[in-house]
Amino acid sequence: MDYKKYIAEKIKVAGVSADEIAEAIAIPPNTEMGDYALPCFKFSKVLRQSPVAIAQNLAQSIGTDDVIAEVTALNGYLNFKLNKTGLAEATLDRIESEGAKYGSSDIGSGKTVCIDYSSVNIAKPFHIGHLSTTVIGGALYKIYNFLGYKVVGINHLGDYGTQFGKLICAYKHWGKRAEVEKGGIHAVNDLYVRFNSEATEEMEAEAREYFRLIESGDKEANEIFEWFKSLTLAYVNKIYERLGVKFDSYNGERFYSDKMQPVIDELKEKGLLKVSEGASIVDLEPYSMPPCLILRSDGASLYATRDLAAAYYRKNTYDFYKCLYVVAYQQNLHFKQIFKVLELLGKDWAKDMVHVAYGMVSLEDGAMSTRKGKVVWLEDVINKCVEKAYKVIEDKNPDLENKRDIAEKVGVGSVIFGALYNNKIKDIVFSYDKVLSFDGETGVYCQYTCARANSVLQKAKGMQFKTRKPAELLPQEYEVVKCLASFPETVKDAAEKYEPSYIARYAVDLSQKFNKFYFDCKILTAEEESRGFRVRLTEATLQTLQNALSLLGIGVPDKM
Ligand code: ARG
């Protein structure tokens, strides 16, 4: 049940809707004050009364019931205490009946969300810089799906540009088929790096010719290009699988190379296309932005041109409710320009386009350097975490079965969680020790909490309980109950703000609350009256933590 809504519906303020009231209801930092609080300052103006008087009047007019145990007014706040056992009963019932679906909803039914994420560049390194877009996009995909939206995951491949001419040229001069086949994307990348440092004038000219050949449909050039593309995709798909992300479309920039003309024509028709120094641009000066470049003076299209064509295509194909672009904040201007141009074209759906910007990831030891091909490959970071996780498991619990599988879940989970834990716009410094800490705010900590809950439940198997209903709740139990009850709301907030970090933080919060309960209160050796309920609370925590982690793409081992 949505308690904010429930409370809001009981509060009548003339001229203010229940939704607005629900919006204003907050969870006080100090539980002693209440479970929910409504600040009454906002209503002073409409009601022409002081907040103190409003709170007092409202407190008197709202009765208690099965859900609301107490209503009090304090300093202009209306404080609500919920019926603790009632809340516990309702929450656990719901988790037990919904299971893996707890937290889901159908608010998105009938709506489609496109998510453009990861969007790798063919034949270029898949490096640590791609971590955030891949896991933030992957998590948003699962979150929106969980809320009933139809989701289209799009990998807008970087597969268009003069660099592919260079690559083919480099391959023709220095490459050997068998070697490239064996070395895969790394070998392709080496060719590119070598071209950039060794290419002669003639080779540069040849490269331009190869690019032209790809464009004009030359068979050989296209075969080589497609081969590089398949090497890249085979490579990244293995990583996607480990990270638990998937795509419904790999339509990249090249896909739009023959779909730009209608956009260009429309820009012309609407008088938006200006010629400036030979190039075609959309002037954005009135909006304090540099012009959006549509065609270079040699007639070549640009990144922005292809993105405009892609936006048209997505609207026509998917009729999206929202179209998200999970791309680094370095491209803020690019997306502002694109969205503005669509608006100038009169597309009312321009307002449904969202740039989900995120910050940079660097490694603690400073190893990240894009200079001359010295990059940190994402795969190496993942492998290192898995290796480290394996060592820790071997240290702590050498007799564990399936150590390799567990290390994979823990290692991969630590990378994902490390990238998702902070507010997405923040730059983060990735530290192996931090993300793998058992007692920090990490994925490992949450996974370990699951293993702990699971071990309690294994021991509880076959036990008989006098009752499974909650008795008078201890504060530690109540904190867990409230946290469990707030999961559905957290999922919705995460979607609304495009912040998977809300769910990562939620998982840590629930783990901390559960661990406090676990250490302070006996479970299996508790008195008969509370034992059954505490086992249920443990079950519900495990289920909810699993649901939360799976929305992030993180698996949960039974044992650790
Ligand atoms: N491939 C681009 C890059 O690596 C990201 C593409 C993002 N998506 C888009 N529709 N522009 O910078």
XYZ file of C-alpha atoms in Angstrom, residues 108 110-116 141 149-156 247-252 255-256 259 309-325 349 352-353:
46
model
C 3.903 1.995 -17.392
C 0.908 0.777 -22.769
C 3.925 3.102 -22.768
C 7.257 2.590 -24.468
C 10.583 3.899 -23.233
C 13.594 3.882 -25.546
C 16.944 3.752 -23.810
C 20.061 4.545 -25.815
C 16.033 -0.932 -18.591
C 6.775 -0.111 -19.473
C 7.756 -1.667 -22.741
C 11.461 -0.943 -23.053
C 13.583 -0.776 -26.177
C 17.284 -0.984 -25.407
C 19.295 0.624 -28.180
C 23.010 0.297 -28.763
C 23.602 3.291 -31.038
C 19.728 -4.705 -26.285
C 16.807 -4.901 -28.621
C 18.431 -2.909 -31.369
C 21.965 -2.373 -32.626
C 20.991 0.300 -35.122
C 24.023 2.541 -35.064
C 21.978 2.760 -40.094
C 20.939 6.409 -40.364
C 17.755 8.422 -43.393
C 17.569 11.108 -38.034
C 17.698 8.555 -35.207
C 15.239 10.587 -33.142
C 12.765 10.684 -36.064
C 13.211 6.980 -36.632
C 12.640 6.131 -32.978
C 9.529 8.248 -32.731
C 8.091 6.713 -35.910
C 9.055 3.164 -35.053
C 8.377 2.962 -31.335
C 6.122 5.938 -30.678
C 7.983 6.362 -27.406
C 6.635 7.930 -24.269
C 10.202 8.831 -23.406
C 13.504 8.492 -25.176
C 16.512 8.383 -22.870
C 20.155 8.897 -23.802
C 7.739 15.104 -28.514
C 10.050 13.598 -24.069
C 13.736 13.329 -24.907
